[in-house]
PDB file of C-alpha atoms in Angstrom:
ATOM      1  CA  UNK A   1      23.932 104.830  33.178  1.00 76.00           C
ATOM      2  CA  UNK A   2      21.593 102.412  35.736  1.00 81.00           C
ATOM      3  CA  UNK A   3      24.880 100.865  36.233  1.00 83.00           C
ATOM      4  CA  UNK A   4      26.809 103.413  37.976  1.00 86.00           C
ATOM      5  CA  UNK A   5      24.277 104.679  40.104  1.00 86.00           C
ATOM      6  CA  UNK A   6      25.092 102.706  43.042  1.00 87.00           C
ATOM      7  CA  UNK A   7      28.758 103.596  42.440  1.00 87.00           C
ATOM      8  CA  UNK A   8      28.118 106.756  42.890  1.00 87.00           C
ATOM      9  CA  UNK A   9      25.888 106.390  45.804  1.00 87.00           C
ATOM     10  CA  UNK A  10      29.332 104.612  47.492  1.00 85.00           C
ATOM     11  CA  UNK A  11      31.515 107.422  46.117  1.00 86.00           C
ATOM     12  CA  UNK A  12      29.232 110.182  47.550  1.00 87.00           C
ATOM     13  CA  UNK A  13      29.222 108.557  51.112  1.00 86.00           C
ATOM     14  CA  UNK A  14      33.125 107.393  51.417  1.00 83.00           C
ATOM     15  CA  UNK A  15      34.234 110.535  52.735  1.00 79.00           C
ATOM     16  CA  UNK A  16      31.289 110.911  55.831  1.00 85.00           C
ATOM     17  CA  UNK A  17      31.840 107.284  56.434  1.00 84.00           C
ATOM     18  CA  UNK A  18      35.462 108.089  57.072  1.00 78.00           C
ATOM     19  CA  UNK A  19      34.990 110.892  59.519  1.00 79.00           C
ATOM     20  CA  UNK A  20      32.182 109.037  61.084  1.00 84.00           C
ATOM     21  CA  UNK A  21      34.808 106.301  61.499  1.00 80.00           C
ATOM     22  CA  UNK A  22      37.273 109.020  62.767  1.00 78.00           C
ATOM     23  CA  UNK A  23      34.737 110.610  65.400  1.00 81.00           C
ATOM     24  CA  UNK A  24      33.970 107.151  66.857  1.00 82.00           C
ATOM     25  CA  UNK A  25      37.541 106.220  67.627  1.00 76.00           C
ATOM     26  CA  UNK A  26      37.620 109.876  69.104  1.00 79.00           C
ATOM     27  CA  UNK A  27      35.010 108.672  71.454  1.00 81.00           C
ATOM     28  CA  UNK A  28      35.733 108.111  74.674  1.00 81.00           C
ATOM     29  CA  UNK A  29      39.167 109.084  74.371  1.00 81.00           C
ATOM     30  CA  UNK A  30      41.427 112.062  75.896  1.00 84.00           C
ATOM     31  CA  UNK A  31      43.670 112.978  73.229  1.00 83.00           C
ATOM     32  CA  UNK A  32      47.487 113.853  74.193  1.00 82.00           C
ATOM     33  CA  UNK A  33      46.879 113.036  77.466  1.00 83.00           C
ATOM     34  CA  UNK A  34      50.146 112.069  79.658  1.00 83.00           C
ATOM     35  CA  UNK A  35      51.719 108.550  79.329  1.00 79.00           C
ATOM     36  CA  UNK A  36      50.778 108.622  75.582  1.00 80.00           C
ATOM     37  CA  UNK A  37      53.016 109.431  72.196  1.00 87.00           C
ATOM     38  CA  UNK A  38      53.116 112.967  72.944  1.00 90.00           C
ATOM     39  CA  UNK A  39      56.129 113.677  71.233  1.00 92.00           C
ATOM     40  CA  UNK A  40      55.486 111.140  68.481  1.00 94.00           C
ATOM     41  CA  UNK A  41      52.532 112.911  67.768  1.00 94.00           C
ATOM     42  CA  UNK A  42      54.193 116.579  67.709  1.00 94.00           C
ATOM     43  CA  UNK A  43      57.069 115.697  65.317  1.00 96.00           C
ATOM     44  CA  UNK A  44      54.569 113.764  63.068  1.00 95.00           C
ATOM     45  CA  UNK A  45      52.360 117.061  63.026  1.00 96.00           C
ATOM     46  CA  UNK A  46      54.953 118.833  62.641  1.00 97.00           C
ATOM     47  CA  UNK A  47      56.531 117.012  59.543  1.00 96.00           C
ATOM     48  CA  UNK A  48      53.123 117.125  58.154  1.00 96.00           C
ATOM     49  CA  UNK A  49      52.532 120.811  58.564  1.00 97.00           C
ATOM     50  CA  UNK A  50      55.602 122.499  58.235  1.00 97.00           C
ATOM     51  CA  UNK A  51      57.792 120.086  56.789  1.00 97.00           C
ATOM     52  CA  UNK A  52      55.532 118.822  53.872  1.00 97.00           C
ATOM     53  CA  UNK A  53      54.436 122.247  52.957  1.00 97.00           C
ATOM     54  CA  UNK A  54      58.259 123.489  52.560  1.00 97.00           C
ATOM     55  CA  UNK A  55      59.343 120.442  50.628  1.00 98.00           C
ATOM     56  CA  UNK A  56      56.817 120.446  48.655  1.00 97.00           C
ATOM     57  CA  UNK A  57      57.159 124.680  47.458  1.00 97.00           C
ATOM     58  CA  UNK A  58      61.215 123.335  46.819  1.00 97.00           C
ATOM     59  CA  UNK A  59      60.386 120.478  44.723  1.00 97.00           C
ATOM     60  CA  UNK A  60      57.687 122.208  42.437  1.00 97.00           C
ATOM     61  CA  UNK A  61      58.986 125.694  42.429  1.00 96.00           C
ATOM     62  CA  UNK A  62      62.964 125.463  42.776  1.00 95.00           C
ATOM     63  CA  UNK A  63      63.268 121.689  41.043  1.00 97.00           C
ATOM     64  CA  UNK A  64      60.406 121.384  38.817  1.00 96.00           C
ATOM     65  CA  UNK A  65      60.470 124.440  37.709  1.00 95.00           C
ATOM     66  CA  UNK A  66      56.578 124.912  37.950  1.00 96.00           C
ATOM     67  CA  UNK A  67      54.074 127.745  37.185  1.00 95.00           C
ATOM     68  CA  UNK A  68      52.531 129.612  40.034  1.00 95.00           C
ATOM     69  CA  UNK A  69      49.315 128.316  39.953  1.00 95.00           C
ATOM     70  CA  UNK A  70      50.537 124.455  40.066  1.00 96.00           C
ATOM     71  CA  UNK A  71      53.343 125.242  42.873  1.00 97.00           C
ATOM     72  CA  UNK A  72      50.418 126.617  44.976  1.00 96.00           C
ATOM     73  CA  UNK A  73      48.600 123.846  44.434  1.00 96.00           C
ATOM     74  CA  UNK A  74      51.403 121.374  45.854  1.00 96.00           C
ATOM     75  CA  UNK A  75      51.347 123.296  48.646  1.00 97.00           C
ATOM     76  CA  UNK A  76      48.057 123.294  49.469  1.00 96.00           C
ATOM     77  CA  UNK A  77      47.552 119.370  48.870  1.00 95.00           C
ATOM     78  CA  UNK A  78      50.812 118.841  50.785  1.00 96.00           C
ATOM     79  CA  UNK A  79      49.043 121.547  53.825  1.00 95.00           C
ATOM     80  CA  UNK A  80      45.825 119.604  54.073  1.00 93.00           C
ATOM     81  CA  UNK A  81      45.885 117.183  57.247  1.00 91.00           C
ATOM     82  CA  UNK A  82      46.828 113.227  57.548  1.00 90.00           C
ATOM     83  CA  UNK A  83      44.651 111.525  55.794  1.00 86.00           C
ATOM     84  CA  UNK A  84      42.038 109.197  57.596  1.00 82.00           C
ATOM     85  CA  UNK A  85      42.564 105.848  56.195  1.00 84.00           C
ATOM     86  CA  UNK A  86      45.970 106.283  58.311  1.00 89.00           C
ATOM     87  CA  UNK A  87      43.462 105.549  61.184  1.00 84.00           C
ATOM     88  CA  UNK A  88      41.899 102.752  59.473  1.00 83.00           C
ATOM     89  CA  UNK A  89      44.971 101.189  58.849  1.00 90.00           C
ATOM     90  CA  UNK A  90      46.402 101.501  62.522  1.00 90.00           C
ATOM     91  CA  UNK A  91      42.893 100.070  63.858  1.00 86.00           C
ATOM     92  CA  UNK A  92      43.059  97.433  61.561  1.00 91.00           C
ATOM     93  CA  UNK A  93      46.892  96.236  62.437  1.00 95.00           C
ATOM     94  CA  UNK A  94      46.670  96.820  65.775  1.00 93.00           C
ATOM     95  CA  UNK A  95      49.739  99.397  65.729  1.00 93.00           C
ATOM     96  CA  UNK A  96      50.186 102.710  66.374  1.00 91.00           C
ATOM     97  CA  UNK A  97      46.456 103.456  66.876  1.00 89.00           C
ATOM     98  CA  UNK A  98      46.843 106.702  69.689  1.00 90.00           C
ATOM     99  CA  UNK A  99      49.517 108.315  67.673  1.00 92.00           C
ATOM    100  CA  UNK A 100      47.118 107.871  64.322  1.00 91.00           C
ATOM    101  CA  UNK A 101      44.417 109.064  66.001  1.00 90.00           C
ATOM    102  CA  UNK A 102      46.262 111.941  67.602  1.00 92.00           C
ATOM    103  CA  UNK A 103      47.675 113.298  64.665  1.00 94.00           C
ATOM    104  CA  UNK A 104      45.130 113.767  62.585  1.00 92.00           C
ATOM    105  CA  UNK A 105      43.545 115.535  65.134  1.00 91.00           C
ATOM    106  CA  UNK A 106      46.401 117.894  65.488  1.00 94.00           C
ATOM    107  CA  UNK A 107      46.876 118.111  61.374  1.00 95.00           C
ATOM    108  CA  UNK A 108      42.806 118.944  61.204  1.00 91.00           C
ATOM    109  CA  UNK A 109      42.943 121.393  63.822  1.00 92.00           C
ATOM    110  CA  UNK A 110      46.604 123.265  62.010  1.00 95.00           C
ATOM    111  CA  UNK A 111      45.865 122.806  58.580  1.00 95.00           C
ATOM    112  CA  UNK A 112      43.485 126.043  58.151  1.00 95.00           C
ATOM    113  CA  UNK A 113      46.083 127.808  59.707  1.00 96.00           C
ATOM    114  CA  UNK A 114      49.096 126.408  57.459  1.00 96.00           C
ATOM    115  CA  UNK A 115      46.673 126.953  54.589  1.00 96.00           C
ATOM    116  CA  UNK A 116      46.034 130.625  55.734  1.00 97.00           C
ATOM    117  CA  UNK A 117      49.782 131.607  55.747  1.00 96.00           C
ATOM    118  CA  UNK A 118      50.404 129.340  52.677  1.00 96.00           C
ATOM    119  CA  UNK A 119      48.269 131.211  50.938  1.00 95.00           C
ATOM    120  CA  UNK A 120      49.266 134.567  51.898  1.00 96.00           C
ATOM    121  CA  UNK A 121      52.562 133.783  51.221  1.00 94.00           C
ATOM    122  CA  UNK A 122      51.810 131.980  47.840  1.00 93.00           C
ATOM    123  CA  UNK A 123      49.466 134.925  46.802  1.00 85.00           C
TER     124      UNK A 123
END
């Protein structure tokens, strides 16, 4: 249909916009350097990669009662790093913009490695 063409132009380019986005406010920027949220930043990467993860295998396997193939999928989605539009919404309010920035940059840089083990242990 004519009509969703440019709606799927939009769709298709949402994702590199957002990491374009994401690489500019990287610009110019040390990340975890002294004087910022340092430890904000490690218990929110923590809680995202660790504690997330965990909660999330409890809830589908030992709560929901799940299959295998769904429980690892939890997991995974609940593994994958903090989302980008957390960094929108910090630029955008004003608030909180370093430790946004900071820990998706930490989550991105763990979350192959959570995903590694997760899956190991998962397989």
């Amino acid at each position: 249909m004519a009509a969703m063409a440019p709606l799927d132009i939009l769709g298709g380019a949402a994702i590199p916009m957002i990491l374009l986005a994401f690489g500019m406010s990287l610009h110019g920027t040390r990340p975890l350097r002294r004087g910022e949220p340092r430890a904000a930043v490690g218990v929110a990467s923590a809680a995202k990669l660790v504690v997330m993860p965990v909660v999330a295998f409890v809830v589908s396997h030992l709560v929901l009662g799940l299959d295998d193939a769904a429980v690892a999928s939890a997991v995974t989605l609940a593994a994958l790093p903090t989302a980008h539009n957390v960094d929108n919404y910090a630029a955008r309010f004003g608030r909180g913009e370093i430790l946004a920035r900071d820990t998706i940059l930490v989550t991105t840089v763990g979350s192959p490695v959570v995903l590694l083990v997760a899956a190991l242990l998962l397989a």
